[in-house]
mmCIF file of C-alpha atoms in Angstrom:
data_model
loop_
_atom_site.group_PDB
_atom_site.id
_atom_site.type_symbol
_atom_site.label_atom_id
_atom_site.label_comp_id
_atom_site.label_asym_id
_atom_site.label_seq_id
_atom_site.Cartn_x
_atom_site.Cartn_y
_atom_site.Cartn_z
ATOM 1 C CA UNK A 1 -42.743 2.607 35.047
ATOM 2 C CA UNK A 2 -44.895 5.316 33.513
ATOM 3 C CA UNK A 3 -43.098 8.007 35.511
ATOM 4 C CA UNK A 4 -39.687 6.800 34.304
ATOM 5 C CA UNK A 5 -40.889 6.808 30.699
ATOM 6 C CA UNK A 6 -42.346 10.307 31.149
ATOM 7 C CA UNK A 7 -39.025 11.560 32.578
ATOM 8 C CA UNK A 8 -37.139 10.023 29.644
ATOM 9 C CA UNK A 9 -39.450 11.701 27.120
ATOM 10 C CA UNK A 10 -39.079 15.102 28.808
ATOM 11 C CA UNK A 11 -35.275 14.853 28.816
ATOM 12 C CA UNK A 12 -35.278 13.782 25.179
ATOM 13 C CA UNK A 13 -37.411 16.799 24.280
ATOM 14 C CA UNK A 14 -35.062 19.103 26.178
ATOM 15 C CA UNK A 15 -32.057 17.600 24.387
ATOM 16 C CA UNK A 16 -33.649 17.996 20.943
ATOM 17 C CA UNK A 17 -34.714 21.547 21.792
ATOM 18 C CA UNK A 18 -31.228 22.529 22.997
ATOM 19 C CA UNK A 19 -29.656 20.894 19.936
ATOM 20 C CA UNK A 20 -31.764 22.801 17.423
ATOM 21 C CA UNK A 21 -31.478 26.081 19.326
ATOM 22 C CA UNK A 22 -27.681 25.599 19.580
ATOM 23 C CA UNK A 23 -27.519 24.768 15.882
ATOM 24 C CA UNK A 24 -28.676 28.312 15.104
ATOM 25 C CA UNK A 25 -26.075 29.922 17.374
ATOM 26 C CA UNK A 26 -23.314 32.041 15.807
ATOM 27 C CA UNK A 27 -19.679 31.413 16.790
ATOM 28 C CA UNK A 28 -16.887 33.940 16.293
ATOM 29 C CA UNK A 29 -13.190 33.840 17.048
ATOM 30 C CA UNK A 30 -11.901 35.459 20.181
ATOM 31 C CA UNK A 31 -8.362 36.831 20.130
ATOM 32 C CA UNK A 32 -6.378 35.990 23.247
ATOM 33 C CA UNK A 33 -2.658 36.673 23.573
ATOM 34 C CA UNK A 34 -0.927 34.164 25.872
ATOM 35 C CA UNK A 35 2.477 35.341 27.077
ATOM 36 C CA UNK A 36 4.019 31.873 27.297
ATOM 37 C CA UNK A 37 7.435 31.424 25.718
ATOM 38 C CA UNK A 38 7.178 27.632 25.299
ATOM 39 C CA UNK A 39 3.806 27.880 23.579
ATOM 40 C CA UNK A 40 5.095 30.738 21.419
ATOM 41 C CA UNK A 41 8.101 28.706 20.238
ATOM 42 C CA UNK A 42 5.844 25.772 19.313
ATOM 43 C CA UNK A 43 3.465 28.089 17.462
ATOM 44 C CA UNK A 44 6.180 29.786 15.391
ATOM 45 C CA UNK A 45 7.927 26.471 14.696
ATOM 46 C CA UNK A 46 4.760 24.878 13.306
ATOM 47 C CA UNK A 47 4.119 28.019 11.260
ATOM 48 C CA UNK A 48 7.640 27.857 9.861
ATOM 49 C CA UNK A 49 7.262 24.184 8.881
ATOM 50 C CA UNK A 50 3.917 24.739 7.160
ATOM 51 C CA UNK A 51 5.110 27.801 5.232
ATOM 52 C CA UNK A 52 8.388 26.089 4.257
ATOM 53 C CA UNK A 53 6.492 23.028 3.016
ATOM 54 C CA UNK A 54 4.263 25.077 0.731
ATOM 55 C CA UNK A 55 6.999 27.375 -0.574
ATOM 56 C CA UNK A 56 9.707 24.778 -1.165
ATOM 57 C CA UNK A 57 7.804 21.559 -1.958
ATOM 58 C CA UNK A 58 4.400 22.658 -3.287
ATOM 59 C CA UNK A 59 5.383 25.746 -5.272
ATOM 60 C CA UNK A 60 9.076 25.264 -6.138
ATOM 61 C CA UNK A 61 9.439 21.480 -6.375
ATOM 62 C CA UNK A 62 5.963 20.379 -7.524
ATOM 63 C CA UNK A 63 5.197 23.659 -9.341
ATOM 64 C CA UNK A 64 1.607 23.746 -8.106
ATOM 65 C CA UNK A 65 1.097 27.068 -9.886
ATOM 66 C CA UNK A 66 1.174 25.275 -13.249
ATOM 67 C CA UNK A 67 -1.427 23.498 -15.313
ATOM 68 C CA UNK A 68 0.022 20.118 -16.256
ATOM 69 C CA UNK A 69 -0.370 17.327 -18.804
ATOM 70 C CA UNK A 70 0.863 13.791 -18.138
ATOM 71 C CA UNK A 71 -0.541 11.781 -21.071
ATOM 72 C CA UNK A 72 1.272 12.947 -24.189
ATOM 73 C CA UNK A 73 1.126 11.385 -27.642
ATOM 74 C CA UNK A 74 4.348 9.627 -28.563
ATOM 75 C CA UNK A 75 5.936 7.647 -31.396
ATOM 76 C CA UNK A 76 9.113 5.532 -31.356
ATOM 77 C CA UNK A 77 11.264 4.283 -34.229
ATOM 78 C CA UNK A 78 14.369 2.136 -33.692
ATOM 79 C CA UNK A 79 17.233 1.066 -35.959
ATOM 80 C CA UNK A 80 20.031 -1.315 -34.927
ATOM 81 C CA UNK A 81 23.347 -1.362 -36.771
ATOM 82 C CA UNK A 82 26.482 -3.457 -36.573
ATOM 83 C CA UNK A 83 28.330 -6.288 -38.331
ATOM 84 C CA UNK A 84 29.929 -9.317 -36.726
ATOM 85 C CA UNK A 85 32.017 -12.273 -37.861
ATOM 86 C CA UNK A 86 30.810 -15.566 -36.399
ATOM 87 C CA UNK A 87 32.949 -18.492 -37.478
ATOM 88 C CA UNK A 88 32.994 -18.432 -41.272
ATOM 89 C CA UNK A 89 29.813 -16.320 -41.462
ATOM 90 C CA UNK A 90 29.493 -12.554 -41.610
ATOM 91 C CA UNK A 91 26.309 -11.491 -39.827
ATOM 92 C CA UNK A 92 24.471 -8.254 -40.533
ATOM 93 C CA UNK A 93 21.266 -6.748 -39.136
ATOM 94 C CA UNK A 94 19.060 -9.018 -41.284
ATOM 95 C CA UNK A 95 20.501 -12.062 -39.522
ATOM 96 C CA UNK A 96 20.291 -10.986 -35.893
ATOM 97 C CA UNK A 97 17.732 -8.144 -35.515
ATOM 98 C CA UNK A 98 14.041 -8.768 -34.801
ATOM 99 C CA UNK A 99 11.786 -7.190 -35.947
ATOM 100 C CA UNK A 100 13.534 -5.719 -38.959
ATOM 101 C CA UNK A 101 11.158 -2.737 -39.355
ATOM 102 C CA UNK A 102 11.889 -1.293 -35.888
ATOM 103 C CA UNK A 103 9.430 0.033 -33.302
ATOM 104 C CA UNK A 104 9.165 0.471 -29.559
ATOM 105 C CA UNK A 105 10.416 -3.132 -29.129
ATOM 106 C CA UNK A 106 13.579 -4.428 -30.812
ATOM 107 C CA UNK A 107 15.858 -7.381 -30.090
ATOM 108 C CA UNK A 108 19.261 -8.685 -31.119
ATOM 109 C CA UNK A 109 20.268 -12.367 -31.151
ATOM 110 C CA UNK A 110 23.314 -12.941 -28.949
ATOM 111 C CA UNK A 111 23.503 -16.751 -28.931
ATOM 112 C CA UNK A 112 21.888 -19.608 -30.873
ATOM 113 C CA UNK A 113 21.119 -23.266 -30.272
ATOM 114 C CA UNK A 114 20.566 -24.930 -33.678
ATOM 115 C CA UNK A 115 18.987 -28.267 -34.586
ATOM 116 C CA UNK A 116 19.870 -29.042 -38.205
ATOM 117 C CA UNK A 117 18.038 -31.101 -40.815
ATOM 118 C CA UNK A 118 14.817 -31.962 -39.019
ATOM 119 C CA UNK A 119 12.215 -33.926 -40.980
ATOM 120 C CA UNK A 120 8.697 -35.150 -40.267
ATOM 121 C CA UNK A 121 8.771 -38.746 -39.061
ATOM 122 C CA UNK A 122 8.944 -40.934 -35.971
ATOM 123 C CA UNK A 123 11.768 -40.993 -33.441
ATOM 124 C CA UNK A 124 12.478 -41.458 -29.741
ATOM 125 C CA UNK A 125 11.097 -38.840 -27.344
ATOM 126 C CA UNK A 126 13.591 -36.909 -25.235
ATOM 127 C CA UNK A 127 14.295 -38.694 -21.961
ATOM 128 C CA UNK A 128 13.647 -35.558 -19.832
ATOM 129 C CA UNK A 129 9.990 -35.404 -20.907
ATOM 130 C CA UNK A 130 7.720 -36.686 -18.103
ATOM 131 C CA UNK A 131 6.766 -40.388 -18.454
ATOM 132 C CA UNK A 132 8.822 -40.691 -21.653
ATOM 133 C CA UNK A 133 11.129 -43.445 -20.326
ATOM 134 C CA UNK A 134 9.821 -46.961 -20.860
ATOM 135 C CA UNK A 135 10.730 -50.660 -20.883
ATOM 136 C CA UNK A 136 7.836 -52.139 -22.907
ATOM 137 C CA UNK A 137 5.277 -50.902 -25.423
ATOM 138 C CA UNK A 138 2.586 -51.009 -22.754
ATOM 139 C CA UNK A 139 4.292 -48.054 -21.049
ATOM 140 C CA UNK A 140 3.497 -45.869 -24.084
ATOM 141 C CA UNK A 141 -0.149 -44.977 -24.809
ATOM 142 C CA UNK A 142 -0.840 -44.711 -28.538
ATOM 143 C CA UNK A 143 -2.175 -41.281 -29.576
ATOM 144 C CA UNK A 144 -1.262 -39.619 -26.288
ATOM 145 C CA UNK A 145 0.133 -36.073 -26.548
ATOM 146 C CA UNK A 146 2.244 -34.631 -23.747
ATOM 147 C CA UNK A 147 2.298 -30.851 -23.983
ATOM 148 C CA UNK A 148 5.779 -30.810 -22.457
ATOM 149 C CA UNK A 149 6.971 -33.221 -25.121
ATOM 150 C CA UNK A 150 7.617 -33.027 -28.842
ATOM 151 C CA UNK A 151 4.745 -34.876 -30.495
ATOM 152 C CA UNK A 152 2.129 -37.662 -30.536
ATOM 153 C CA UNK A 153 3.105 -41.079 -29.192
ATOM 154 C CA UNK A 154 2.899 -44.087 -31.492
ATOM 155 C CA UNK A 155 2.568 -46.690 -28.725
ATOM 156 C CA UNK A 156 6.031 -48.178 -29.295
ATOM 157 C CA UNK A 157 8.975 -48.250 -26.878
ATOM 158 C CA UNK A 158 12.221 -47.739 -28.834
ATOM 159 C CA UNK A 159 15.927 -47.280 -28.154
ATOM 160 C CA UNK A 160 16.931 -43.714 -27.398
ATOM 161 C CA UNK A 161 19.116 -43.052 -30.456
ATOM 162 C CA UNK A 162 22.593 -44.499 -29.771
ATOM 163 C CA UNK A 163 22.042 -44.992 -26.028
ATOM 164 C CA UNK A 164 21.180 -48.182 -24.182
ATOM 165 C CA UNK A 165 17.940 -47.048 -22.488
ATOM 166 C CA UNK A 166 14.538 -46.669 -24.154
ATOM 167 C CA UNK A 167 11.881 -43.975 -24.500
ATOM 168 C CA UNK A 168 8.454 -43.776 -26.137
ATOM 169 C CA UNK A 169 8.373 -43.161 -29.883
ATOM 170 C CA UNK A 170 6.626 -39.987 -31.124
ATOM 171 C CA UNK A 171 5.509 -38.532 -34.440
ATOM 172 C CA UNK A 172 7.295 -35.193 -34.768
ATOM 173 C CA UNK A 173 10.164 -33.298 -36.417
ATOM 174 C CA UNK A 174 13.111 -35.671 -36.045
ATOM 175 C CA UNK A 175 15.589 -35.768 -34.481
ATOM 176 C CA UNK A 176 14.151 -33.984 -31.430
ATOM 177 C CA UNK A 177 15.746 -30.722 -30.363
ATOM 178 C CA UNK A 178 17.014 -31.873 -26.971
ATOM 179 C CA UNK A 179 19.136 -34.634 -28.549
ATOM 180 C CA UNK A 180 20.506 -33.090 -31.735
ATOM 181 C CA UNK A 181 20.920 -29.454 -30.703
ATOM 182 C CA UNK A 182 24.212 -27.683 -31.483
ATOM 183 C CA UNK A 183 25.071 -24.828 -29.109
ATOM 184 C CA UNK A 184 26.971 -22.028 -30.824
ATOM 185 C CA UNK A 185 29.363 -19.587 -29.198
ATOM 186 C CA UNK A 186 27.866 -16.244 -28.115
ATOM 187 C CA UNK A 187 28.117 -13.218 -30.369
ATOM 188 C CA UNK A 188 30.494 -11.191 -28.188
ATOM 189 C CA UNK A 189 30.930 -8.528 -30.892
ATOM 190 C CA UNK A 190 27.333 -7.472 -30.219
ATOM 191 C CA UNK A 191 28.572 -5.380 -27.291
ATOM 192 C CA UNK A 192 29.499 -2.709 -29.857
ATOM 193 C CA UNK A 193 26.238 -2.875 -31.836
ATOM 194 C CA UNK A 194 24.364 0.410 -31.747
ATOM 195 C CA UNK A 195 20.662 1.181 -31.634
ATOM 196 C CA UNK A 196 19.202 4.498 -32.761
ATOM 197 C CA UNK A 197 16.009 5.420 -30.889
ATOM 198 C CA UNK A 198 14.041 8.220 -32.508
ATOM 199 C CA UNK A 199 11.225 9.568 -30.361
ATOM 200 C CA UNK A 200 8.791 12.412 -30.918
ATOM 201 C CA UNK A 201 6.321 13.567 -28.289
ATOM 202 C CA UNK A 202 3.283 15.826 -28.523
ATOM 203 C CA UNK A 203 1.499 17.651 -25.690
ATOM 204 C CA UNK A 204 -1.880 18.459 -27.294
ATOM 205 C CA UNK A 205 -3.091 20.641 -24.407
ATOM 206 C CA UNK A 206 -0.200 23.066 -24.946
ATOM 207 C CA UNK A 207 0.273 22.355 -28.682
ATOM 208 C CA UNK A 208 3.951 21.532 -28.154
ATOM 209 C CA UNK A 209 5.790 18.995 -30.325
ATOM 210 C CA UNK A 210 9.317 17.937 -29.410
ATOM 211 C CA UNK A 211 11.798 15.334 -30.637
ATOM 212 C CA UNK A 212 14.900 13.747 -29.153
ATOM 213 C CA UNK A 213 16.896 14.432 -32.309
ATOM 214 C CA UNK A 214 17.759 17.970 -33.384
ATOM 215 C CA UNK A 215 17.533 18.935 -37.031
ATOM 216 C CA UNK A 216 20.963 19.389 -38.595
ATOM 217 C CA UNK A 217 22.233 19.917 -42.106
ATOM 218 C CA UNK A 218 24.805 17.140 -41.763
ATOM 219 C CA UNK A 219 22.420 14.703 -40.072
ATOM 220 C CA UNK A 220 23.763 11.516 -41.728
ATOM 221 C CA UNK A 221 27.371 12.382 -40.955
ATOM 222 C CA UNK A 222 26.473 13.383 -37.414
ATOM 223 C CA UNK A 223 24.590 10.149 -36.649
ATOM 224 C CA UNK A 224 27.373 8.001 -38.104
ATOM 225 C CA UNK A 225 29.864 9.359 -35.548
ATOM 226 C CA UNK A 226 27.943 10.428 -32.459
ATOM 227 C CA UNK A 227 27.052 8.417 -29.342
ATOM 228 C CA UNK A 228 24.750 9.528 -26.571
ATOM 229 C CA UNK A 229 26.263 11.441 -23.674
ATOM 230 C CA UNK A 230 24.091 13.200 -21.103
ATOM 231 C CA UNK A 231 26.448 16.174 -20.832
ATOM 232 C CA UNK A 232 28.159 16.573 -24.203
ATOM 233 C CA UNK A 233 25.687 15.043 -26.681
ATOM 234 C CA UNK A 234 22.145 14.809 -25.205
ATOM 235 C CA UNK A 235 20.524 15.038 -28.667
ATOM 236 C CA UNK A 236 22.227 11.955 -30.101
ATOM 237 C CA UNK A 237 19.860 9.061 -29.241
ATOM 238 C CA UNK A 238 22.319 6.411 -30.412
ATOM 239 C CA UNK A 239 23.375 3.843 -27.798
ATOM 240 C CA UNK A 240 25.830 0.947 -27.699
ATOM 241 C CA UNK A 241 24.360 -2.301 -26.371
ATOM 242 C CA UNK A 242 27.277 -2.479 -23.956
ATOM 243 C CA UNK A 243 26.429 1.006 -22.673
ATOM 244 C CA UNK A 244 22.764 0.028 -22.155
ATOM 245 C CA UNK A 245 23.710 -3.159 -20.271
ATOM 246 C CA UNK A 246 26.157 -1.239 -18.079
ATOM 247 C CA UNK A 247 23.594 1.448 -17.202
ATOM 248 C CA UNK A 248 21.095 -1.303 -16.352
ATOM 249 C CA UNK A 249 23.787 -2.821 -14.051
ATOM 250 C CA UNK A 250 23.936 -6.034 -16.057
ATOM 251 C CA UNK A 251 26.871 -8.157 -17.157
ATOM 252 C CA UNK A 252 26.846 -8.373 -20.955
ATOM 253 C CA UNK A 253 28.555 -11.785 -20.929
ATOM 254 C CA UNK A 254 25.748 -13.187 -18.757
ATOM 255 C CA UNK A 255 23.155 -11.618 -21.051
ATOM 256 C CA UNK A 256 24.731 -13.499 -23.968
ATOM 257 C CA UNK A 257 24.143 -16.792 -22.146
ATOM 258 C CA UNK A 258 20.567 -16.351 -20.936
ATOM 259 C CA UNK A 259 19.251 -13.297 -22.758
ATOM 260 C CA UNK A 260 17.300 -10.572 -21.038
ATOM 261 C CA UNK A 261 14.723 -7.798 -21.380
ATOM 262 C CA UNK A 262 15.883 -4.251 -20.671
ATOM 263 C CA UNK A 263 13.582 -1.257 -20.452
ATOM 264 C CA UNK A 264 14.743 1.976 -22.073
ATOM 265 C CA UNK A 265 12.839 4.748 -20.292
ATOM 266 C CA UNK A 266 12.613 8.104 -22.066
ATOM 267 C CA UNK A 267 11.483 10.764 -19.603
ATOM 268 C CA UNK A 268 10.259 14.176 -20.781
ATOM 269 C CA UNK A 269 9.806 16.707 -17.984
ATOM 270 C CA UNK A 270 9.103 20.040 -19.615
ATOM 271 C CA UNK A 271 8.649 23.405 -17.914
ATOM 272 C CA UNK A 272 6.948 25.348 -20.689
ATOM 273 C CA UNK A 273 7.382 28.640 -18.789
ATOM 274 C CA UNK A 274 11.017 28.454 -19.927
ATOM 275 C CA UNK A 275 12.472 28.397 -23.425
ATOM 276 C CA UNK A 276 11.508 25.256 -25.432
ATOM 277 C CA UNK A 277 15.189 24.294 -25.667
ATOM 278 C CA UNK A 278 15.001 23.285 -21.999
ATOM 279 C CA UNK A 279 12.452 20.613 -22.886
ATOM 280 C CA UNK A 280 14.757 17.678 -23.582
ATOM 281 C CA UNK A 281 14.602 13.996 -22.661
ATOM 282 C CA UNK A 282 16.550 12.012 -20.107
ATOM 283 C CA UNK A 283 17.210 8.269 -20.414
ATOM 284 C CA UNK A 284 17.304 5.508 -17.839
ATOM 285 C CA UNK A 285 17.714 1.735 -18.179
ATOM 286 C CA UNK A 286 16.500 -1.172 -16.056
ATOM 287 C CA UNK A 287 16.245 -4.962 -16.345
ATOM 288 C CA UNK A 288 12.564 -5.911 -16.682
ATOM 289 C CA UNK A 289 12.451 -9.717 -16.653
ATOM 290 C CA UNK A 290 12.621 -11.598 -13.353
ATOM 291 C CA UNK A 291 15.913 -13.335 -12.580
ATOM 292 C CA UNK A 292 14.945 -15.175 -9.386
ATOM 293 C CA UNK A 293 13.223 -18.007 -11.257
ATOM 294 C CA UNK A 294 16.066 -19.377 -13.382
ATOM 295 C CA UNK A 295 13.764 -21.608 -15.454
ATOM 296 C CA UNK A 296 11.781 -18.703 -16.839
ATOM 297 C CA UNK A 297 14.382 -15.945 -16.607
ATOM 298 C CA UNK A 298 16.132 -14.412 -19.582
ATOM 299 C CA UNK A 299 14.787 -13.918 -23.084
ATOM 300 C CA UNK A 300 14.677 -16.457 -25.895
ATOM 301 C CA UNK A 301 12.415 -17.577 -28.719
ATOM 302 C CA UNK A 302 12.363 -20.216 -31.460
ATOM 303 C CA UNK A 303 11.993 -19.929 -35.188
ATOM 304 C CA UNK A 304 12.696 -22.247 -38.118
ATOM 305 C CA UNK A 305 14.117 -22.007 -41.623
ATOM 306 C CA UNK A 306 12.252 -24.374 -43.984
ATOM 307 C CA UNK A 307 13.623 -25.843 -47.188
ATOM 308 C CA UNK A 308 13.047 -28.790 -49.504
ATOM 309 C CA UNK A 309 15.724 -31.349 -50.331
ATOM 310 C CA UNK A 310 15.071 -34.126 -52.887
ATOM 311 C CA UNK A 311 11.351 -33.471 -52.548
ATOM 312 C CA UNK A 312 11.430 -33.871 -48.758
ATOM 313 C CA UNK A 313 10.442 -30.929 -46.564
ATOM 314 C CA UNK A 314 13.084 -30.160 -43.976
ATOM 315 C CA UNK A 315 13.850 -27.401 -41.541
ATOM 316 C CA UNK A 316 16.553 -25.943 -39.319
ATOM 317 C CA UNK A 317 15.232 -25.115 -35.856
ATOM 318 C CA UNK A 318 16.880 -22.176 -34.075
ATOM 319 C CA UNK A 319 16.496 -21.305 -30.397
ATOM 320 C CA UNK A 320 17.709 -17.716 -30.114
ATOM 321 C CA UNK A 321 18.836 -16.037 -26.899
ATOM 322 C CA UNK A 322 18.985 -12.285 -27.138
ATOM 323 C CA UNK A 323 18.683 -8.866 -25.606
ATOM 324 C CA UNK A 324 15.287 -7.227 -26.052
ATOM 325 C CA UNK A 325 14.834 -3.488 -25.637
ATOM 326 C CA UNK A 326 11.408 -2.172 -24.613
ATOM 327 C CA UNK A 327 11.252 1.585 -25.176
ATOM 328 C CA UNK A 328 8.861 3.188 -22.658
ATOM 329 C CA UNK A 329 8.080 6.906 -22.891
ATOM 330 C CA UNK A 330 6.891 9.078 -19.993
ATOM 331 C CA UNK A 331 6.005 12.739 -20.401
ATOM 332 C CA UNK A 332 5.036 15.613 -18.107
ATOM 333 C CA UNK A 333 4.591 19.221 -19.176
ATOM 334 C CA UNK A 334 3.541 22.195 -17.071
ATOM 335 C CA UNK A 335 2.731 25.827 -17.753
ATOM 336 C CA UNK A 336 1.637 28.725 -15.530
ATOM 337 C CA UNK A 337 -2.119 29.052 -15.049
ATOM 338 C CA UNK A 338 -4.055 31.416 -12.724
ATOM 339 C CA UNK A 339 -6.545 28.788 -11.522
ATOM 340 C CA UNK A 340 -4.102 26.273 -9.936
ATOM 341 C CA UNK A 341 -2.117 29.223 -8.556
ATOM 342 C CA UNK A 342 -5.179 30.599 -6.740
ATOM 343 C CA UNK A 343 -6.184 27.143 -5.457
ATOM 344 C CA UNK A 344 -2.678 26.387 -4.141
ATOM 345 C CA UNK A 345 -2.360 29.819 -2.510
ATOM 346 C CA UNK A 346 -5.710 29.528 -0.743
ATOM 347 C CA UNK A 347 -4.782 26.028 0.423
ATOM 348 C CA UNK A 348 -1.494 27.324 1.803
ATOM 349 C CA UNK A 349 -3.145 30.188 3.693
ATOM 350 C CA UNK A 350 -5.821 27.876 5.089
ATOM 351 C CA UNK A 351 -3.217 25.363 6.225
ATOM 352 C CA UNK A 352 -1.525 28.010 8.353
ATOM 353 C CA UNK A 353 -4.634 27.817 10.579
ATOM 354 C CA UNK A 354 -3.498 24.355 11.648
ATOM 355 C CA UNK A 355 -0.873 26.062 13.801
ATOM 356 C CA UNK A 356 -3.567 27.757 15.925
ATOM 357 C CA UNK A 357 -5.518 24.508 16.330
ATOM 358 C CA UNK A 358 -2.415 22.595 17.467
ATOM 359 C CA UNK A 359 -1.365 25.294 19.955
ATOM 360 C CA UNK A 360 -4.920 25.666 21.332
ATOM 361 C CA UNK A 361 -5.003 21.934 21.960
ATOM 362 C CA UNK A 362 -1.612 22.018 23.724
ATOM 363 C CA UNK A 363 -2.649 25.041 25.805
ATOM 364 C CA UNK A 364 -6.002 23.643 26.913
ATOM 365 C CA UNK A 365 -4.764 20.064 27.435
ATOM 366 C CA UNK A 366 -1.335 20.400 29.047
ATOM 367 C CA UNK A 367 -1.015 23.997 30.306
ATOM 368 C CA UNK A 368 -4.504 25.041 31.459
ATOM 369 C CA UNK A 369 -4.598 22.899 34.601
ATOM 370 C CA UNK A 370 -6.858 25.286 36.549
ATOM 371 C CA UNK A 371 -9.052 26.140 33.530
ATOM 372 C CA UNK A 372 -8.035 29.810 33.645
ATOM 373 C CA UNK A 373 -7.306 29.924 29.917
ATOM 374 C CA UNK A 374 -10.503 28.094 28.974
ATOM 375 C CA UNK A 375 -12.566 30.547 31.054
ATOM 376 C CA UNK A 376 -11.101 33.460 29.130
ATOM 377 C CA UNK A 377 -11.217 31.738 25.722
ATOM 378 C CA UNK A 378 -14.843 30.560 25.718
ATOM 379 C CA UNK A 379 -17.630 33.075 26.468
ATOM 380 C CA UNK A 380 -21.358 32.668 25.988
ATOM 381 C CA UNK A 381 -23.391 35.801 25.156
ATOM 382 C CA UNK A 382 -27.117 35.161 25.444
ATOM 383 C CA UNK A 383 -28.535 38.688 24.925
ATOM 384 C CA UNK A 384 -27.078 41.998 23.873
ATOM 385 C CA UNK A 385 -25.054 43.426 26.796
ATOM 386 C CA UNK A 386 -26.521 46.357 28.745
ATOM 387 C CA UNK A 387 -23.166 47.217 30.267
ATOM 388 C CA UNK A 388 -19.785 47.476 28.550
ATOM 389 C CA UNK A 389 -17.868 44.198 28.342
ATOM 390 C CA UNK A 390 -14.107 43.780 28.047
ATOM 391 C CA UNK A 391 -12.576 43.922 24.573
ATOM 392 C CA UNK A 392 -12.103 40.652 22.712
ATOM 393 C CA UNK A 393 -8.378 41.264 22.619
ATOM 394 C CA UNK A 394 -7.066 40.147 26.009
ATOM 395 C CA UNK A 395 -3.615 39.330 27.243
ATOM 396 C CA UNK A 396 -2.672 36.464 29.519
ATOM 397 C CA UNK A 397 0.833 36.178 30.878
ATOM 398 C CA UNK A 398 2.079 32.867 32.134
ATOM 399 C CA UNK A 399 3.404 34.758 35.166
ATOM 400 C CA UNK A 400 0.384 37.047 35.566
ATOM 401 C CA UNK A 401 -2.034 38.991 33.374
ATOM 402 C CA UNK A 402 -1.418 42.640 32.517
ATOM 403 C CA UNK A 403 -5.174 43.304 32.619
ATOM 404 C CA UNK A 404 -6.438 41.063 35.369
ATOM 405 C CA UNK A 405 -4.888 39.160 38.214
ATOM 406 C CA UNK A 406 -4.472 35.602 36.785
ATOM 407 C CA UNK A 407 -1.077 34.950 38.247
ATOM 408 C CA UNK A 408 -2.461 32.803 41.041
ATOM 409 C CA UNK A 409 -3.348 29.229 40.254
ATOM 410 C CA UNK A 410 -1.978 29.111 36.683
ATOM 411 C CA UNK A 411 1.015 26.792 36.994
ATOM 412 C CA UNK A 412 2.844 26.216 33.681
#
């Protein structure tokens, strides 16, 4: 047992000694030219792919020679205009636009469900509310509040308005919305409403301030007539609601029924090495709310108009379905800088070395079956040579070496 332990210790010492001595060894590259057409094609092909990647994608497409900024400062101001006739009423922006002061979020009411003349009192709960249907007073717990219902239960079971069945009585605004609601026709004229989106963006790193609206002497006249067009009028940020819905691939008639949230994406991609006039925005539109869950899809909200009649407080409850526009601004600016140029160039030159590693692996793994290449590639020099040694530049031909006879036993 002691002899085995002693042998183990001696081998461990030899291993540690060889490791530390080898750690201080110096390694240098040895140039070896292998005259193998298959290996040469692989080598040049990998070189071509690496160089193409860096020239086309890194430098041309991604502009890696530029210093960039991706978090600009931005402000958005929106104004919606349009007039519509709905029944006997003429509706303007005050009636259908929320909020009236504009901002990066603006909405227009497309359809309303109205419950008129509600007053505080007691009335029958809507029959679709859970556990609202009853046959006796004992089915209704006094003081109970169902958060899916309309109010606090009185403990009485009463007739459901002019129907034959009964529901629990509640203290609330009566009559309840589900029973007395009046559904109005959609505001189809809203397809021609227009929204003006003014956006200014600032890149503080480069001290560049740009806007999506060009200064003109006849600005008012210009804005009253123009509509956005990517080719002919890119500096008129005035959009029809129908145009926005179409670009978002939505049916405007369906939006009038359920409402919806559409994102207006303003994208600034500025190459500041060019003239500032090239720094202009592009617009894209996409539906943001989920449509798979029909119960929660669309966009709607409630508000009320309160008034007093004969000393009694009353209200008109309005459930409004509309189209909401969320303006989202993205910005990216780049300008030439020596530092990223040097870093990208060094990275590109270093990456070319991958070609040699790949081809060495192929040569030593699949081609060098008799270890002729590995014998010529790896040399160990312990002391300084006392006799001349061959040059480090050697040639190996797959059909025979021009300097030494390696043609035998090197099948490729």
